[in-house]
Coordinates of C-alpha atoms in Angstrom, one line a residue:
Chain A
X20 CA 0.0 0.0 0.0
X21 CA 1.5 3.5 -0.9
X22 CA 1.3 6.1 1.9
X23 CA -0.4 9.2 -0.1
X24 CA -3.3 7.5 -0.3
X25 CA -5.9 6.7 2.4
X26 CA -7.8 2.9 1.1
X27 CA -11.5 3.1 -0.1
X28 CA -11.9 7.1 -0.1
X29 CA -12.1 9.9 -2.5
X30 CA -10.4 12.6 -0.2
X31 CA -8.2 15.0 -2.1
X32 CA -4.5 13.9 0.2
X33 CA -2.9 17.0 -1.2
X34 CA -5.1 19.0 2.0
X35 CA -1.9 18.0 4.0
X36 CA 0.7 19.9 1.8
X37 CA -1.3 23.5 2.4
X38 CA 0.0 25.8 5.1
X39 CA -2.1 27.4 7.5
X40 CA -2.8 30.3 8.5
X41 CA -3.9 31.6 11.5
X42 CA -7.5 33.8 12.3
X43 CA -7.5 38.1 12.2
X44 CA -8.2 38.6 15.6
X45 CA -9.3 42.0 14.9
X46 CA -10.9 42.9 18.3
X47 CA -7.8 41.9 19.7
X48 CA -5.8 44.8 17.7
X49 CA -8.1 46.8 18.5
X50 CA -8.4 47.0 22.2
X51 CA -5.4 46.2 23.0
X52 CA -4.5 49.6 20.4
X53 CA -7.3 51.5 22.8
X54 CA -5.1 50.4 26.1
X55 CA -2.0 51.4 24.7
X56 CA -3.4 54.4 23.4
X57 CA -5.1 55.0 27.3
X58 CA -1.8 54.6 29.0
X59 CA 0.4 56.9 26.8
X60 CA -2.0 59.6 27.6
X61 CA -1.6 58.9 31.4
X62 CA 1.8 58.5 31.3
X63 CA 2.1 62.0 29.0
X64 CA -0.1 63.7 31.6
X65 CA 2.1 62.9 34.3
X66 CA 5.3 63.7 32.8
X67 CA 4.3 66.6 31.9
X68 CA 2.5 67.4 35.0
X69 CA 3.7 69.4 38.1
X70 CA 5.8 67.2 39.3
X71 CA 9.6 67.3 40.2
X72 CA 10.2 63.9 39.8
X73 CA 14.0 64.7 41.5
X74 CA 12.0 65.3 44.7
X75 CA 10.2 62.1 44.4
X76 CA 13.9 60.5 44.1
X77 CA 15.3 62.6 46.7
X78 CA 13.0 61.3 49.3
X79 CA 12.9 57.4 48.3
X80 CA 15.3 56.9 50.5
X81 CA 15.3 59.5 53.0
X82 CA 15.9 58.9 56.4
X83 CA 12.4 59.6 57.8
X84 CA 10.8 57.9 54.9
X85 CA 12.7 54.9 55.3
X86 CA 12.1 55.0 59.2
X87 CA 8.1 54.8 58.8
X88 CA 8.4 52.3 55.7
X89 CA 10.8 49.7 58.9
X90 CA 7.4 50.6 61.1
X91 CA 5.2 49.9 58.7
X92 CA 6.4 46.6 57.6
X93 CA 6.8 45.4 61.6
X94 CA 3.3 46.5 62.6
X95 CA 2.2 44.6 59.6
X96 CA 4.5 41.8 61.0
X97 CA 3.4 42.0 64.2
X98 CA -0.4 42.6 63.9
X99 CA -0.5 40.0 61.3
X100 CA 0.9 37.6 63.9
X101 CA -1.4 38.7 66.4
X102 CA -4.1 38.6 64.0
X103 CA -3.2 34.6 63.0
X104 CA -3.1 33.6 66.3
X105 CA -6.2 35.1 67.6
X106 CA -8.2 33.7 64.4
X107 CA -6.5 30.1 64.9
X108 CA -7.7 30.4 69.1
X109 CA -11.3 31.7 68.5
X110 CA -11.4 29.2 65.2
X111 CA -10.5 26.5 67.6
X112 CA -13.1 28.3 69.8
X113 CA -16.2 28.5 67.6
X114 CA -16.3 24.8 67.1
X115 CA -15.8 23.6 70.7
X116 CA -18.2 21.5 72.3
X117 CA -18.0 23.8 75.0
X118 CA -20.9 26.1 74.4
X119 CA -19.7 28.9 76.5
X120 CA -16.5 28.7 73.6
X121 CA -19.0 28.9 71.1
X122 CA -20.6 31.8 72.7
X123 CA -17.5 33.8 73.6
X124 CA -15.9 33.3 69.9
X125 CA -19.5 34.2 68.7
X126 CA -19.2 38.0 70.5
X127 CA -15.7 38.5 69.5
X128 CA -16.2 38.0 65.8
X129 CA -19.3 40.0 66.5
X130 CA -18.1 42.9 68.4
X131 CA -15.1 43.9 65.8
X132 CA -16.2 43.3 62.6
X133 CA -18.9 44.9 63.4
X134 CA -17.5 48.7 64.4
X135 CA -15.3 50.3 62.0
X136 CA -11.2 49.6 62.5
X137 CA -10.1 53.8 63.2
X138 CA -12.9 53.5 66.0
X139 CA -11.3 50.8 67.2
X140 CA -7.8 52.4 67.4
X141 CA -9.0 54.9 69.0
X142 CA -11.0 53.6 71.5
X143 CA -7.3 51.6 72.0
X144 CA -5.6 54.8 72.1
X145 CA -8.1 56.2 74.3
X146 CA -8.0 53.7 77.1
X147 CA -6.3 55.5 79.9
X148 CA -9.4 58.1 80.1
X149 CA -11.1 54.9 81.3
X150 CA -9.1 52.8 82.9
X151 CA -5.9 54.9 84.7
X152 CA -4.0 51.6 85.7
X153 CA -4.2 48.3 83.9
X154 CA -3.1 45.6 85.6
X155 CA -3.4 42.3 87.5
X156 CA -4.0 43.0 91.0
X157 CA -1.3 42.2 93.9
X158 CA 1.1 40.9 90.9
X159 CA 2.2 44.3 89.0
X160 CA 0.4 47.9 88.1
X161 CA 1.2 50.4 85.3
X162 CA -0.2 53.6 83.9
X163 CA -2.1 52.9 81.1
X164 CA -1.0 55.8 78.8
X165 CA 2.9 54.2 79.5
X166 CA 1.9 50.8 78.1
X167 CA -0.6 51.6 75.7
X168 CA 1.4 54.4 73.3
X169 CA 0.6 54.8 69.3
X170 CA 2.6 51.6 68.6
X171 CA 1.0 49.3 71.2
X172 CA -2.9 50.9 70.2
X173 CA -1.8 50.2 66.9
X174 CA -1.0 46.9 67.4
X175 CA -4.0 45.6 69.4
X176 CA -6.4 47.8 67.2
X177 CA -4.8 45.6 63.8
X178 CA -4.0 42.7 65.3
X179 CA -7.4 42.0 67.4
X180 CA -9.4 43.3 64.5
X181 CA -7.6 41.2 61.8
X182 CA -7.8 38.0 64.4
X183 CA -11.9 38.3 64.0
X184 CA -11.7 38.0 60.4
X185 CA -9.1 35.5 60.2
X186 CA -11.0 33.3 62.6
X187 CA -13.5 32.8 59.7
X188 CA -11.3 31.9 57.7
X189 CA -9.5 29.4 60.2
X190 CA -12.7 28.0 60.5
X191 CA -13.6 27.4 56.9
X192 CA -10.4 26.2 56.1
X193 CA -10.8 23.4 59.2
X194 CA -13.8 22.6 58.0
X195 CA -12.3 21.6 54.6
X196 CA -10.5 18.4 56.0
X197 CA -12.0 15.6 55.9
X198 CA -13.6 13.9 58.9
X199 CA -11.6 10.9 58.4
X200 CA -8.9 12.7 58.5
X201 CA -9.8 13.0 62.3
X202 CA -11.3 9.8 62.6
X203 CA -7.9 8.3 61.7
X204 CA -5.9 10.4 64.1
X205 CA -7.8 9.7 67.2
X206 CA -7.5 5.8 66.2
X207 CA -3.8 5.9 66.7
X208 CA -4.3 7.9 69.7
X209 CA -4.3 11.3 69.3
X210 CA -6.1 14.1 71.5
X211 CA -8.1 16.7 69.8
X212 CA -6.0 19.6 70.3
X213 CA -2.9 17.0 68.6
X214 CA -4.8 15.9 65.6
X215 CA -5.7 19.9 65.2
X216 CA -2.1 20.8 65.0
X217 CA -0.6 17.6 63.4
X218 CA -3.3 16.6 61.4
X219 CA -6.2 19.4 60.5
X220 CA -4.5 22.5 60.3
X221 CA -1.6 21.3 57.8
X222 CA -4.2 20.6 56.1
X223 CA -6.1 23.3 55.8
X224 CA -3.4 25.8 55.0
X225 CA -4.1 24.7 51.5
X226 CA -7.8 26.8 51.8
X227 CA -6.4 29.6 54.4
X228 CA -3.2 30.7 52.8
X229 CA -5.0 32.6 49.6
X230 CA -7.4 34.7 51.7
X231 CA -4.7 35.4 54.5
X232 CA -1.9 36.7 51.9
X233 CA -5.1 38.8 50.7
X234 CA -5.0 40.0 54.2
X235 CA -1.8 40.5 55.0
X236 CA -1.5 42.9 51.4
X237 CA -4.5 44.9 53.4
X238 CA -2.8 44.7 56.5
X239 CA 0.2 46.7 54.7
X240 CA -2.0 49.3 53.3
X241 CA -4.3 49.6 56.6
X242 CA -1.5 50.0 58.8
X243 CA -1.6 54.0 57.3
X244 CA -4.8 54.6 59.0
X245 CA -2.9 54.7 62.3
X246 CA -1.1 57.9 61.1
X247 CA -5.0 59.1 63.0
X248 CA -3.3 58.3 66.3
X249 CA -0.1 59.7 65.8
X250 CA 1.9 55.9 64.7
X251 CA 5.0 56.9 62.5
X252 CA 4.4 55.1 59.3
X253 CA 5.8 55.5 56.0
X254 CA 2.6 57.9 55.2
X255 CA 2.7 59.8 58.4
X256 CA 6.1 60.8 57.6
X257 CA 5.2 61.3 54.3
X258 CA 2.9 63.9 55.5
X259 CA 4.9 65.1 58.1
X260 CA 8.0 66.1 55.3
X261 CA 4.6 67.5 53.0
X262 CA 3.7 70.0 55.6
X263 CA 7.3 71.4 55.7
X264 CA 8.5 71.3 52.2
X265 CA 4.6 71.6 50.0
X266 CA 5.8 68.7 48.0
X267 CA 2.9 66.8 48.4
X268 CA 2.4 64.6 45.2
X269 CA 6.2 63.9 45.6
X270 CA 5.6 62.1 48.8
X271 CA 2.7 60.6 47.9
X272 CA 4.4 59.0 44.8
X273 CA 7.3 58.0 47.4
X274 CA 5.0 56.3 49.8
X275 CA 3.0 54.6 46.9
X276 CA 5.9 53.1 45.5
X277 CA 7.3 52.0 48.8
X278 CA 3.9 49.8 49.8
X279 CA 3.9 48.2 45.9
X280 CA 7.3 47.1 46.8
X281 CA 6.4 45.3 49.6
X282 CA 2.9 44.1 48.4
X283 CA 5.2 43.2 45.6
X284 CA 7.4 40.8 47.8
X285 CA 4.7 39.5 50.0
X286 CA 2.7 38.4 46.7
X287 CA 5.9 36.1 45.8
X288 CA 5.8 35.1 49.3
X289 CA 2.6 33.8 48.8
X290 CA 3.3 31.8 46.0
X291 CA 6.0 29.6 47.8
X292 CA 4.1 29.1 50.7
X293 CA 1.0 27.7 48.5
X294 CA 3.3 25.8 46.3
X295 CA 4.7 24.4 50.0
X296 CA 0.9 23.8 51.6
X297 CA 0.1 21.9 47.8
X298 CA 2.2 18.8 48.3
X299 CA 0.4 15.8 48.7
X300 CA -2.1 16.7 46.2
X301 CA -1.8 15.2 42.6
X302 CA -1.8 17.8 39.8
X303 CA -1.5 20.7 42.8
X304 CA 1.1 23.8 42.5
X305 CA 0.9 27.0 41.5
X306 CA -2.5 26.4 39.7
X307 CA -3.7 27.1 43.3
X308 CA -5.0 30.4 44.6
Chain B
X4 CA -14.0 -22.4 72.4
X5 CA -13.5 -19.3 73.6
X6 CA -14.4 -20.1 77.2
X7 CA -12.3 -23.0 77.4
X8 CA -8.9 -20.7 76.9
X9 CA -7.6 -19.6 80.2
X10 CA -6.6 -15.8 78.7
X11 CA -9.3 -13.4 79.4
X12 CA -11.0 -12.1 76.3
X13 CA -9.6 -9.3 74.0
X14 CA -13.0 -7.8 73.6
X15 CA -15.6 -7.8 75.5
X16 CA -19.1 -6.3 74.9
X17 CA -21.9 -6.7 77.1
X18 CA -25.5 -5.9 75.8
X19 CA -24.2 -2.9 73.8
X20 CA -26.6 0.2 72.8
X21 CA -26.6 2.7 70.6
X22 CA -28.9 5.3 69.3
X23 CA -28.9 7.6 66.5
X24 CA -31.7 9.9 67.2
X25 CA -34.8 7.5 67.2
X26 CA -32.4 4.9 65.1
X27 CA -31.2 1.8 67.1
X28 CA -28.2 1.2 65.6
X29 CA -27.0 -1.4 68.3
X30 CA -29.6 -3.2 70.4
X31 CA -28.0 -4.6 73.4
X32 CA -24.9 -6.3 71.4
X33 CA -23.0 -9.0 73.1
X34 CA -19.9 -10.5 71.8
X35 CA -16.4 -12.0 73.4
X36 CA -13.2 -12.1 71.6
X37 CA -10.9 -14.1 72.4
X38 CA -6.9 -13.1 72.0
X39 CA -5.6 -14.2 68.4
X40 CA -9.1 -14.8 67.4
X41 CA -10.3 -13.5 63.4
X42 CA -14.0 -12.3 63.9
X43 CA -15.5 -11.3 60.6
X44 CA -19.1 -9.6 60.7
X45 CA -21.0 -9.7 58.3
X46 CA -24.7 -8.2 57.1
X47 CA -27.0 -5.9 55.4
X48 CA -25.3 -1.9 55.4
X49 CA -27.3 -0.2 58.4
X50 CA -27.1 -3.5 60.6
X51 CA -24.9 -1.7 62.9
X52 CA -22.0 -3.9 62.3
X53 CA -19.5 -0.9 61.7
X54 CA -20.9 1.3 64.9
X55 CA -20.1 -1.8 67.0
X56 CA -16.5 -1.6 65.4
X57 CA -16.5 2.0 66.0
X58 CA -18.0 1.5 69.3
X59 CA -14.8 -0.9 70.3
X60 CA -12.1 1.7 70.2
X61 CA -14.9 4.7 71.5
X62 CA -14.9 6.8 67.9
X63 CA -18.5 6.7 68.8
X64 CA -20.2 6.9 72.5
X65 CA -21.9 4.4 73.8
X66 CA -25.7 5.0 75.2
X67 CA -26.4 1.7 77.4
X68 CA -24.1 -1.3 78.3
X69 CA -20.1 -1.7 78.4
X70 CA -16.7 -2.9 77.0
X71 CA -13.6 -3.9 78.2
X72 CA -10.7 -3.9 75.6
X73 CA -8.1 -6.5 76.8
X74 CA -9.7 -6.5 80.7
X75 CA -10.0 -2.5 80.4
X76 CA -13.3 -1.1 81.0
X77 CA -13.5 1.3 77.9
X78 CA -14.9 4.9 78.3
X79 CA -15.4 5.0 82.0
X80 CA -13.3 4.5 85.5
X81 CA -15.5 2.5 87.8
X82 CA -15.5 3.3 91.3
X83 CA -17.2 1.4 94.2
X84 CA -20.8 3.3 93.0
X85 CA -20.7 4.6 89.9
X86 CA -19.1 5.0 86.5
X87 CA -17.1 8.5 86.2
X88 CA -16.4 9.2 82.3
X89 CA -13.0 9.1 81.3
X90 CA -10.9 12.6 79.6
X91 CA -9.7 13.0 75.8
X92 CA -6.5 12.0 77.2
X93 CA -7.3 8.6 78.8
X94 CA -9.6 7.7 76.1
X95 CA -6.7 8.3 73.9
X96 CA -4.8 6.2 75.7
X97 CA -7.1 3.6 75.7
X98 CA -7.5 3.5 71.8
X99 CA -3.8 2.6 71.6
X100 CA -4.8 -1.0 72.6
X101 CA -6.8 -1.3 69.2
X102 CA -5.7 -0.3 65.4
X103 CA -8.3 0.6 62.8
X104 CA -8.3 0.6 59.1
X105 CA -11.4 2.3 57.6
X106 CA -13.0 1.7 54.4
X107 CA -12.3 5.0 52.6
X108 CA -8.2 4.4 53.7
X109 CA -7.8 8.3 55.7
X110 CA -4.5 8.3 55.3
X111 CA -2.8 11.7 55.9
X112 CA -2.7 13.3 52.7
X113 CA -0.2 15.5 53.4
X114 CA 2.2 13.4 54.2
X115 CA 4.2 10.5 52.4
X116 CA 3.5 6.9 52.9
X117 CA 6.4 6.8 55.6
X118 CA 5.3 9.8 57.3
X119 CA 1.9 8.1 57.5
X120 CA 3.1 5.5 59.3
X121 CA 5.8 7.1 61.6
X122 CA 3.2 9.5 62.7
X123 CA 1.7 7.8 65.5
X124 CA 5.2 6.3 66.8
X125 CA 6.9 9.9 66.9
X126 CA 4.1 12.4 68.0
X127 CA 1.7 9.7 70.2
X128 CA 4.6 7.3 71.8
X129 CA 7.7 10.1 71.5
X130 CA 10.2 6.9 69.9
X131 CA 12.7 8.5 68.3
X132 CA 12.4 9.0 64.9
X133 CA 15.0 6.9 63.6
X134 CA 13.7 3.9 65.5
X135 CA 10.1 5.0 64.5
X136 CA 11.5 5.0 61.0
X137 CA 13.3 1.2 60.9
X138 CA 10.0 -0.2 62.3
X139 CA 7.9 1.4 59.4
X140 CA 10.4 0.5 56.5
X141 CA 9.5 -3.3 57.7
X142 CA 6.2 -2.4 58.2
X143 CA 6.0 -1.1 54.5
X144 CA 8.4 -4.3 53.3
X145 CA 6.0 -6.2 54.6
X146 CA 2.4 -4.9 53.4
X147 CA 4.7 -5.3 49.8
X148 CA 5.0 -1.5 49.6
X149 CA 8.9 -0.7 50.8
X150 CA 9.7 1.7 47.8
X151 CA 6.5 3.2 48.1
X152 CA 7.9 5.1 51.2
X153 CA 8.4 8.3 49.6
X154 CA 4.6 8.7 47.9
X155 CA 2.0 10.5 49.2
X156 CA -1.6 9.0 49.3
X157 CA -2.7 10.9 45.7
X158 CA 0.0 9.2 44.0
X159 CA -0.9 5.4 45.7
X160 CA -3.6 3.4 44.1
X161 CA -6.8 2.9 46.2
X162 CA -5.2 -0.9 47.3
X163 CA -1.7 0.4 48.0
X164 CA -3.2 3.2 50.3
X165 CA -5.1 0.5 52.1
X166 CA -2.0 -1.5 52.4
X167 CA -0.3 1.6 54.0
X168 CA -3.4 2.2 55.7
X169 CA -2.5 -1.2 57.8
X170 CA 1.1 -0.6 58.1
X171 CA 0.2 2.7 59.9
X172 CA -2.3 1.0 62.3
X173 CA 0.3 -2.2 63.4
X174 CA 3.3 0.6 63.9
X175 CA 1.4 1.3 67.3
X176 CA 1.7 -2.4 67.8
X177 CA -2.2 -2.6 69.3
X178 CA -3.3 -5.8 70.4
X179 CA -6.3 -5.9 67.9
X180 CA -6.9 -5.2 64.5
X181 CA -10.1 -3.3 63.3
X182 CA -11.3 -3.7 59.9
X183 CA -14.4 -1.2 58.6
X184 CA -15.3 -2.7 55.5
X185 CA -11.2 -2.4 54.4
X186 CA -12.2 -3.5 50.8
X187 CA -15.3 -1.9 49.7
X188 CA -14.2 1.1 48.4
X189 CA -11.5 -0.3 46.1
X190 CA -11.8 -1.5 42.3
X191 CA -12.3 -5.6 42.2
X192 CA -8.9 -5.9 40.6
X193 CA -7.2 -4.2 43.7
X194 CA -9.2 -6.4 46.6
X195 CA -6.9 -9.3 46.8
X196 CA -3.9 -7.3 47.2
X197 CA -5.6 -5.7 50.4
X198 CA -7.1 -9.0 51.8
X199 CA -3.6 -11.3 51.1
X200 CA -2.0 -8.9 53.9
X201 CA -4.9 -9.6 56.4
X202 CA -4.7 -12.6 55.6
X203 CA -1.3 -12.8 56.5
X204 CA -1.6 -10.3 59.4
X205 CA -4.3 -12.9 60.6
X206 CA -2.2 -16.0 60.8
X207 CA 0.9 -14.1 62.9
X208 CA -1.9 -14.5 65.2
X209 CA -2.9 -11.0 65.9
X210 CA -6.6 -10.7 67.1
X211 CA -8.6 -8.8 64.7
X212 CA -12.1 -7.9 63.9
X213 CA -13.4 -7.4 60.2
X214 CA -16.4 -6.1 59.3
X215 CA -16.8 -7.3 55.5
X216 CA -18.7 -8.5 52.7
X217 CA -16.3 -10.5 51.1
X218 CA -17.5 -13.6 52.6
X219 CA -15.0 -15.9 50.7
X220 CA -12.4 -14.0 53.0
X221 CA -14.6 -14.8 55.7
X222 CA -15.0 -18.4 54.5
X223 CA -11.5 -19.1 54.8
X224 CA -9.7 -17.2 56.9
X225 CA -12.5 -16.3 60.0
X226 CA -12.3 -18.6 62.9
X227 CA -16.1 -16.9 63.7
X228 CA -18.3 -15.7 61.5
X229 CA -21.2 -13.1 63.4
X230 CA -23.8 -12.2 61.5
X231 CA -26.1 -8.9 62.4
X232 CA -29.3 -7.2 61.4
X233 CA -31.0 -4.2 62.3
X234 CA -28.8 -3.6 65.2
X235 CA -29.1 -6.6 67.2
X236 CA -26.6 -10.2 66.8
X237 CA -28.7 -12.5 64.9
X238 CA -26.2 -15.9 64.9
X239 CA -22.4 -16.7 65.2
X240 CA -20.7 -19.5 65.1
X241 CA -17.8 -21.2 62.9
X242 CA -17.8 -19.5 59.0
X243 CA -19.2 -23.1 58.1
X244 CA -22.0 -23.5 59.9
X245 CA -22.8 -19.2 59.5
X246 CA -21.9 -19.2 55.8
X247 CA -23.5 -22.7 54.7
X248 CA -26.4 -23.6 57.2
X249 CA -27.4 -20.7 58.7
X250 CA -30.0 -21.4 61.3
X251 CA -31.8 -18.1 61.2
X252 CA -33.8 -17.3 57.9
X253 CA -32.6 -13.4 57.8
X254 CA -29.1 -14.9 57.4
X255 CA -30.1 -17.5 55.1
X256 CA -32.1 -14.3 53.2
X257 CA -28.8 -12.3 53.2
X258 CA -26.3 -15.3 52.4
X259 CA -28.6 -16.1 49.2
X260 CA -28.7 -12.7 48.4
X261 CA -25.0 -11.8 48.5
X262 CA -23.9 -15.3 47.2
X263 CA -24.3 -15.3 43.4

């Protein structure tokens, strides 16, 4: 039998030999000419706008500016860690037996995500028109408005805030294991709060990581409302070299590029810690998220 | 037979209840097993042969009656007047007397076959991991699976994770051997592989329980064959007499409907 020809059929084999050629895609051209078009106009308007773009170089790397940007990036550190371990507690929490737990997790999620985060801070900030002295009694005493400055009000008002949205997340992400998966770790003798740590929680990192890294790139951005009670982030010190020297796109451009740079880093962060939380699962990887 | 061996049972279960809601799943159950004995159970799904399994090593409470696992009184601490529940802690204790293997496998997917099975070892009984480690590379040698060590569950077919599945429950070398159904969620062509290493398991003389609907298994390698139906221990006796002349016509009914 000869190859060019297909047995019992009248096709024409020369089809084969004819090159091809791919579709217009006209609407492609076209929009993408539109965006093109779009951002040359922006980029045009801002060039030749009012602004001394030495300034904005100037201050990158200012002392003051680089200060704030260090406090921003360990209150997002710190009440990001606060925030984690309160969700994982009053996750833990919401689905004990125990119904006082329950209830107790219940009112927490309740009570702060219900009243806006700069009321928060300042009731934080606030505390020492209400309470003087915090403390435990007979074991040590402290003025309030020594222990609870703009970092530490900060900190509580983030962290405790983040900790009642997290907690949902914990939750969901817990709830995502398999029951099995517990059944099997209490048969070779595990307690609950082991199989949670060893078992359940690896496992639900997979579901948790994607909406935490989503908060943790808010976290960045909403440590700036703090500047309200006086904390010395990266925009507060922005604003502060603003008032003195009018340049006030200038330091706005400086701060904005400072928080893509580190939304920038955490986002790559969160791709090796999903890639990490995937193994185990055919076909997983970066496709996650 | 049972009563004529001078060791106390492995399992005891006297007059076992259990509701679910207005359900009876286990109307006061009574069974003895004796050390190295093979019990297989067998009967219609919803007979309440896998809550008495689950029952034994307390994955689910009991409402009425009592066990003792190897002469321990499971669940509860008896005092002269009254029976104080145990904690999460004891109870977890207690459950290291028995090893399960479940139908649907659970093995930890996110770890590999050898984590799987060092898992209890390290983080229940604190051995150190290289001993821990040495136990389970026999353990997987000898369910047939000792270059599988590295996989993790997604990448093991449905017989080789049930194979693992065992490995993990004898490295916390229990005393007894529960099987839930152990072959009913895996293709027909993958069964055997699974039942050769309880088979095996079964004649190193470990005491172990099977609830199953393989009933050639049963046939052959049970030394007691129990059947159950709606909750309550219909007839037991050797697999011959259970399997070929049932006494009871709901066995007979279920034999001639599960034997082609």
């Amino acid at each position: 039998m000869t190859s060019s020809q297909m047995p019992g059929t009248a096709l024409d084999p020369t089809i084969l030999s004819l090159p091809r050629v791919g579709r217009l895609h006209l609407g492609r051209w076209v929009s993408a000419t539109l965006v093109l078009l779009a951002l040359a106009f922006v980029v045009k308007a801002f060039a030749e706008g009012d602004i001394a773009w030495k300034v904005v170089g100037q201050f990158f790397t200012a002392p003051a500016i680089l200060g704030g940007l260090a406090n921003t990036v360990i209150m997002t550190v710190c009440a990001m860690a606060l925030g984690i371990a309160l969700g994982v507690i009053f996750a833990i929490m919401a689905m004990s037996p125990n119904a006082v737990m329950r209830g107790s997790a219940a009112f927490y999620i309740w009570f702060f995500r219900g009243t806006p985060l700069i009321l928060q801070l300042l009731i934080w900030f606030n505390l020492a028109l209400v309470f003087p002295t915090i403390g435990i009694p007979g074991l040590f005493s402290a003025r309030t408005i020594d222990l609870i400055g703009p970092f530490m009000a900060t900190l509580l008002g983030l962290g405790i805030n983040q900790g009642a949205y997290t907690a949902e997340v914990v939750r969901s992400g817990i709830l995502s294991v398999d029951h099995g998966q517990v059944e099997a770790a209490k048969a070779i003798g595990m307690t609950r709060l082991t199989t949670l740590r060893r078992i359940v929680l690896p496992q639900s990192m997979r579901v948790i990581i994607p909406p935490v890294g989503n908060e943790v790139v808010s976290m960045v951005k909403l440590t700036s409302i703090a500047s309200v009670i006086q904390f010395s982030e990266i925009l507060r010190n922005a604003q502060t070299i603003y008032y003195a020297n009018a340049r006030v796109i200038e330091l706005l451009i400086v701060a904005a590029g400072w928080y893509l740079i580190v939304v920038s880093i955490l986002s790559l962060g969160q791709v090796v810690l999903e890639r990490h939380f995937a193994k185990g699962r055919a076909g997983a990887g970066a496709r996650n998220g | 037979m049972v009563e004529a061996s001078a060791n106390r049972p492995m399992v005891q279960a006297l007059s076992l209840t259990k509701r679910f809601g207005n359900l009876a799943a286990l109307d006061s159950v009574s069974l003895d097993v004796a050390p190295g004995e093979v019990v297989c159970i067998i009967g219609p799904s919803g007979s309440g042969k896998s809550t008495l399994l689950r029952c034994i090593n307390q994955l689910e409470r009991i409402d009425g009656g009592a066990i003792w696992v190897d002469g321990e009184l499971a669940g509860f601490r008896r005092t002269s007047d009254r029976l104080i529940e145990l904690t999460d802690k004891e109870i977890a204790r207690q459950r290291l007397a028995s090893g399960m293997v479940f139908q649907r496998f659970n093995l930890f997917g996110h770890m590999t076959a050898l984590q799987n099975v060092i898992e209890g070892p390290v983080t229940v009984l604190k051995q150190p991991r290289a001993t821990a480690t040495a136990e389970a590379e026999r353990l997987l040698a000898r369910v047939g699976l000792a270059e599988k060590r590295g996989a993790y569950p997604s990448e093991l077919s449905g017989g080789q994770q049930q194979r693992v599945a065992i490995a993990r429950a004898l490295a916390m070398k229990p005393r007894l051997m529960l099987f839930d159904e152990p072959t009913s969620a895996l293709d027909p062509e993958l069964v055997g592989e699974v039942l050769a290493v309880m088979r095996d398991l079964a004649k190193s003389g470990m005491t172990m329980i099977v609830v199953t609907h393989e009933l050639g298994f049963a046939r052959e390698v049970a030394d007691r064959v129990v059947f159950m139906d709606q909750g309550r221990l219909i007839e037991q006796g050797p697999p011959a007499q259970v399997l070929s002349a049932p006494e009871h016509p709901r066995t007979r009914d279920f034999i001639a409907a599960v034997l082609p």
